[in-house]
Coordinates of C-alpha atoms in Angstrom, one line a residue:
X1 CA -34.4 88.3 57.2
X2 CA -34.7 84.8 55.9
X3 CA -34.1 82.2 58.6
X4 CA -33.1 78.9 57.0
X5 CA -34.0 75.7 58.8
X6 CA -30.9 73.5 59.3
X7 CA -30.9 69.9 60.4
X8 CA -27.9 68.9 62.6
X9 CA -27.1 65.3 63.4
X10 CA -24.9 64.8 66.4
X11 CA -22.9 61.9 64.9
X12 CA -21.6 58.9 66.8
X13 CA -23.0 59.1 70.4
X14 CA -19.7 57.7 71.8
X15 CA -17.5 60.5 70.2
X16 CA -17.0 64.2 70.4
X17 CA -19.9 65.0 68.0
X18 CA -22.5 65.7 70.7
X19 CA -20.1 67.9 72.6
X20 CA -19.0 70.0 69.6
X21 CA -22.5 70.3 68.4
X22 CA -23.6 71.6 71.8
X23 CA -20.7 74.1 71.9
X24 CA -21.4 75.3 68.4
X25 CA -25.1 75.8 69.0
X26 CA -24.4 77.8 72.1
X27 CA -22.1 80.2 70.2
X28 CA -23.2 83.1 68.0
X29 CA -24.7 81.9 64.7
X30 CA -26.4 83.7 61.9
X31 CA -30.2 83.7 62.2
X32 CA -31.5 80.2 61.6
X33 CA -33.8 77.6 63.0
X34 CA -31.9 74.5 64.1
X35 CA -33.3 71.0 64.3
X36 CA -31.1 68.6 66.3
X37 CA -31.3 64.9 65.4
X38 CA -29.8 62.0 67.4
X39 CA -30.4 59.8 70.4
X40 CA -32.8 61.5 72.8
X41 CA -30.5 61.4 75.8
X42 CA -28.0 63.5 73.9
X43 CA -30.2 66.1 72.2
X44 CA -32.9 66.9 74.7
X45 CA -30.7 69.6 76.4
X46 CA -29.2 71.1 73.2
X47 CA -29.9 74.8 72.5
X48 CA -31.9 74.0 69.4
X49 CA -35.3 75.2 68.2
X50 CA -36.4 71.6 67.8
X51 CA -35.1 68.1 68.8
X52 CA -35.8 64.8 67.1
X53 CA -34.9 61.7 69.0
X54 CA -34.2 58.8 66.7
X55 CA -32.6 55.4 66.6
X56 CA -32.4 52.6 69.1
X57 CA -29.1 53.1 70.8
X58 CA -29.5 49.9 72.8
X59 CA -28.8 49.5 76.5
X60 CA -26.9 52.5 77.9
X61 CA -24.4 51.2 80.3
X62 CA -23.3 54.6 81.5
X63 CA -23.6 58.2 80.7
X64 CA -20.3 60.1 80.9
X65 CA -19.1 63.6 80.7
X66 CA -20.3 67.1 81.6
X67 CA -23.4 68.9 80.4
X68 CA -21.6 69.9 77.2
X69 CA -19.6 66.8 76.7
X70 CA -22.1 64.0 77.3
X71 CA -21.5 60.7 75.6
X72 CA -23.3 57.4 75.6
X73 CA -21.5 54.1 76.5
X74 CA -23.0 51.8 73.8
X75 CA -21.7 49.2 71.5
X76 CA -20.2 50.2 68.1
X77 CA -23.1 48.5 66.4
X78 CA -25.7 50.5 68.3
X79 CA -23.7 53.7 67.7
X80 CA -23.7 52.9 64.0
X81 CA -27.5 52.3 64.0
X82 CA -28.0 55.6 65.8
X83 CA -26.0 57.5 63.1
X84 CA -27.8 55.6 60.3
X85 CA -31.2 56.6 61.7
X86 CA -30.2 60.2 62.2
X87 CA -28.8 60.6 58.7
X88 CA -31.8 58.9 57.1
X89 CA -34.2 61.3 58.9
X90 CA -32.1 64.4 58.0
X91 CA -31.9 63.4 54.3
X92 CA -35.7 62.7 54.2
X93 CA -36.4 66.1 55.6
X94 CA -34.0 67.8 53.1
X95 CA -35.5 65.9 50.1
X96 CA -39.0 66.8 51.2
X97 CA -38.1 70.5 51.7
X98 CA -38.6 70.5 55.5
X99 CA -35.1 71.8 56.0
X100 CA -32.8 73.9 53.8
X101 CA -29.5 72.2 54.6
X102 CA -28.1 69.4 56.8
X103 CA -24.9 69.5 58.9
X104 CA -23.6 66.0 59.9
X105 CA -21.6 65.2 63.0
X106 CA -18.6 62.8 62.7
X107 CA -19.2 59.1 62.4
X108 CA -17.0 56.0 62.9
X109 CA -16.7 53.9 59.7
X110 CA -16.4 50.7 61.6
X111 CA -19.6 51.4 63.5
X112 CA -21.4 52.2 60.3
X113 CA -20.2 48.9 58.8
X114 CA -21.6 47.1 61.7
X115 CA -24.9 48.9 61.1
X116 CA -25.0 47.7 57.5
X117 CA -23.6 50.8 55.7
X118 CA -21.0 49.6 53.2
X119 CA -20.0 53.0 51.8
X120 CA -16.5 54.3 52.6
X121 CA -17.9 57.6 54.0
X122 CA -20.8 60.0 54.3
X123 CA -20.3 61.4 50.8
X124 CA -21.0 58.1 48.9
X125 CA -23.8 57.2 51.3
X126 CA -25.6 60.5 50.8
X127 CA -25.3 60.1 47.1
X128 CA -27.2 56.8 47.4
X129 CA -29.8 58.2 49.7
X130 CA -30.4 61.0 47.2
X131 CA -31.1 58.6 44.4
X132 CA -27.7 57.3 43.3
X133 CA -26.5 60.7 41.9
X134 CA -23.0 61.8 41.1
X135 CA -21.4 63.8 43.9
X136 CA -18.0 65.2 44.8
X137 CA -16.3 66.1 48.1
X138 CA -15.2 69.7 48.6
X139 CA -13.1 70.9 51.6
X140 CA -13.2 74.5 52.5
X141 CA -10.7 76.4 54.7
X142 CA -11.1 80.1 54.6
X143 CA -10.7 81.1 50.9
X144 CA -9.2 77.8 49.9
X145 CA -11.6 75.3 48.2
X146 CA -10.3 71.9 47.3
X147 CA -12.4 69.2 45.5
X148 CA -11.3 65.6 45.5
X149 CA -11.4 63.6 42.3
X150 CA -11.0 60.4 44.2
X151 CA -11.9 59.9 47.9
X152 CA -11.2 56.9 50.1
X153 CA -9.0 54.7 47.9
X154 CA -5.7 53.0 48.6
X155 CA -2.9 55.1 47.1
X156 CA -2.0 52.3 44.7
X157 CA -5.5 52.4 43.1
X158 CA -5.5 56.2 42.6
X159 CA -3.8 56.5 39.2
X160 CA -6.2 54.1 37.5
X161 CA -9.2 55.9 39.0
X162 CA -8.1 59.4 37.9
X163 CA -9.6 59.2 34.4
X164 CA -10.4 62.1 32.1
X165 CA -14.1 61.4 32.5
X166 CA -13.9 61.5 36.2
X167 CA -11.9 64.7 36.2
X168 CA -14.3 66.5 33.9
X169 CA -17.4 65.3 35.8
X170 CA -15.9 66.6 39.1
X171 CA -15.1 69.9 37.4
X172 CA -18.6 70.3 36.2
X173 CA -20.0 69.6 39.6
X174 CA -17.6 72.1 41.1
X175 CA -18.3 74.9 38.6
X176 CA -22.1 74.5 39.1
X177 CA -21.8 74.6 42.9
X178 CA -19.6 77.6 42.8
X179 CA -22.1 79.4 40.6
X180 CA -25.3 78.3 42.2
X181 CA -24.3 78.1 45.9
X182 CA -21.4 80.6 46.2
X183 CA -22.6 83.0 43.5
X184 CA -19.3 83.0 41.7
X185 CA -19.9 83.6 38.0
X186 CA -17.5 81.8 35.6
X187 CA -15.5 80.1 38.4
X188 CA -11.7 79.7 37.9
X189 CA -10.6 76.1 38.3
X190 CA -7.1 74.7 38.7
X191 CA -6.1 71.0 38.4
X192 CA -3.5 69.7 40.8
X193 CA -1.0 67.2 39.2
X194 CA -0.9 63.6 40.1
X195 CA 2.9 63.2 39.9
X196 CA 5.8 65.2 41.4
X197 CA 6.5 68.3 39.2
X198 CA 3.5 67.3 37.1
X199 CA 5.6 64.5 35.7
X200 CA 8.3 66.8 34.5
X201 CA 7.8 66.0 30.9
X202 CA 7.2 62.3 31.5
X203 CA 10.3 61.7 33.7
X204 CA 8.1 61.0 36.8
X205 CA 5.1 59.6 35.1
X206 CA 3.0 60.3 31.9
X207 CA -0.5 60.6 33.5
X208 CA -0.3 64.4 33.8
X209 CA 0.5 64.8 30.1
X210 CA -1.7 62.0 28.8
X211 CA -4.8 62.3 31.1
X212 CA -4.9 65.4 33.3
X213 CA -3.8 68.0 30.7
X214 CA -6.5 67.1 28.1
X215 CA -9.1 67.0 30.9
X216 CA -8.1 70.4 32.1
X217 CA -8.3 71.7 28.5
X218 CA -11.8 70.3 28.1
X219 CA -12.9 72.0 31.4
X220 CA -11.2 75.2 30.5
X221 CA -9.3 74.8 33.8
X222 CA -5.7 75.8 34.5
X223 CA -3.0 73.1 35.0
X224 CA -2.2 70.5 35.9
X225 CA 0.1 72.3 38.4
X226 CA 2.4 70.6 41.0
X227 CA 0.9 70.2 44.4
X228 CA 3.7 72.2 46.0
X229 CA 2.6 75.4 44.3
X230 CA -1.1 75.2 43.2
X231 CA -2.6 75.6 46.7
X232 CA -0.5 78.7 47.5
X233 CA -1.7 80.2 44.2
X234 CA -5.3 79.4 45.1
X235 CA -5.0 81.0 48.6
X236 CA -3.6 84.1 47.0
X237 CA -6.8 84.4 45.0
X238 CA -5.7 83.1 41.6
X239 CA -8.3 80.2 41.5
X240 CA -11.7 79.7 43.0
X241 CA -11.2 75.9 43.5
X242 CA -8.5 73.3 43.0
X243 CA -9.4 69.8 41.7
X244 CA -7.2 67.2 43.5
X245 CA -6.5 63.7 42.3
X246 CA -6.1 62.0 45.7
X247 CA -7.7 62.3 49.2
X248 CA -4.6 62.9 51.3
X249 CA -3.1 65.6 49.1
X250 CA -6.3 67.6 49.3
X251 CA -7.0 67.0 53.0
X252 CA -3.4 67.9 53.9
X253 CA -3.6 71.2 52.0
X254 CA -6.9 72.1 53.7
X255 CA -5.8 71.2 57.2
X256 CA -2.6 73.1 56.9
X257 CA -4.5 76.1 55.6
X258 CA -7.1 76.0 58.4
X259 CA -6.7 73.2 61.0
X260 CA -9.7 73.0 63.2
X261 CA -11.8 75.2 61.0
X262 CA -12.1 73.2 57.7
X263 CA -15.5 72.3 56.4
X264 CA -16.6 69.3 54.2
X265 CA -19.2 70.1 51.6
X266 CA -20.9 67.5 49.4
X267 CA -21.4 68.9 45.8
X268 CA -24.1 67.5 43.5
X269 CA -26.8 66.8 46.1
X270 CA -30.2 68.4 45.7
X271 CA -29.7 69.9 49.1
X272 CA -26.8 71.6 51.0
X273 CA -24.8 69.3 53.2
X274 CA -21.8 70.4 55.3
X275 CA -19.7 68.7 58.0
X276 CA -16.6 69.2 60.1
X277 CA -13.3 68.0 58.7
X278 CA -12.5 65.7 61.7
X279 CA -13.5 62.3 63.0
X280 CA -15.1 61.0 66.2
X281 CA -12.0 61.4 68.4
X282 CA -13.2 58.6 70.7
X283 CA -10.1 59.0 72.8
X284 CA -11.0 62.4 74.2
X285 CA -14.8 62.1 74.1
X286 CA -16.6 63.1 77.4
X287 CA -13.7 65.2 78.7
X288 CA -15.0 68.6 77.6
X289 CA -11.8 69.5 75.7
X290 CA -12.9 69.0 72.1
X291 CA -12.7 72.1 69.9
X292 CA -15.9 73.1 68.1
X293 CA -14.3 75.3 65.5
X294 CA -14.9 73.0 62.5
X295 CA -18.5 72.2 63.1
X296 CA -19.2 75.9 64.0
X297 CA -17.8 76.8 60.6
X298 CA -19.9 74.0 59.0
X299 CA -23.0 75.5 60.5
X300 CA -22.1 79.0 59.4
X301 CA -21.4 77.9 55.9
X302 CA -24.7 75.8 55.7
X303 CA -26.7 78.8 56.8
X304 CA -24.8 81.2 54.4
X305 CA -25.3 78.9 51.4
X306 CA -29.0 78.2 52.3
X307 CA -29.6 82.0 52.5
X308 CA -27.8 82.6 49.2
X309 CA -29.7 79.7 47.5
X310 CA -33.0 81.3 48.7
X311 CA -31.9 84.6 47.2
X312 CA -31.7 86.3 50.6

């Protein structure tokens, strides 16, 4: 059986990333070779085939937690530098074919800013590291797949950003990933409406009629359908993925469908990248109570997709 090699970054060393990675790696996983990447004090004891210590985390004032919930007490800037170094190593390994997929632990956006990363999240940052390519964010919870047309934007900026071109480009990325990574021939896409009741004939906004409907037709996708029905229809098997205009609409649907087990997948990259659908949870780090369901699912999906991509 093909054993894909998966790089796993532990994320912000102050958060729950190291803990949930340790718990997920200690659980039952499909056959794979795991490469753990992060600050040496956090990864040396992880149950991984290989560990790569990277990044200068700066002076460690204290080490807190249990064996499976260890955190480092470092400054936000040093934490951001650690995450930056870990991601850069993982991406280099993926681009050079040393690993078949990467799984990224949660990072703190403020810490990344202090470390010189100006992107709003991993998705946009990974796109730059991969050569400035076009990507999209997919969230997966069980059989529900949601792809965001816009990601981290103020709500007031969303309508102008949801252009026909952006919808169509996101749809093409989605269809290609479903075909090549999931093995779904002729994927069925649905488009979630921007306005309540899909605008209700223009009463609640004209964007759905003027922008979203023509884009859906160009994609041969169904919709636009109101948000209060389209996700239920997808969960019942009518669609393989739903394209969603705004971040919170899509994230809410996924977390309601599978809170604690959702997975973030970056579409469009030349390698597979998955991640948990939660943040660093600095408030509970080091207490041993963080749930590892989401990152465990991210590992499972990365291994599954890597095996499928390799034809195994």
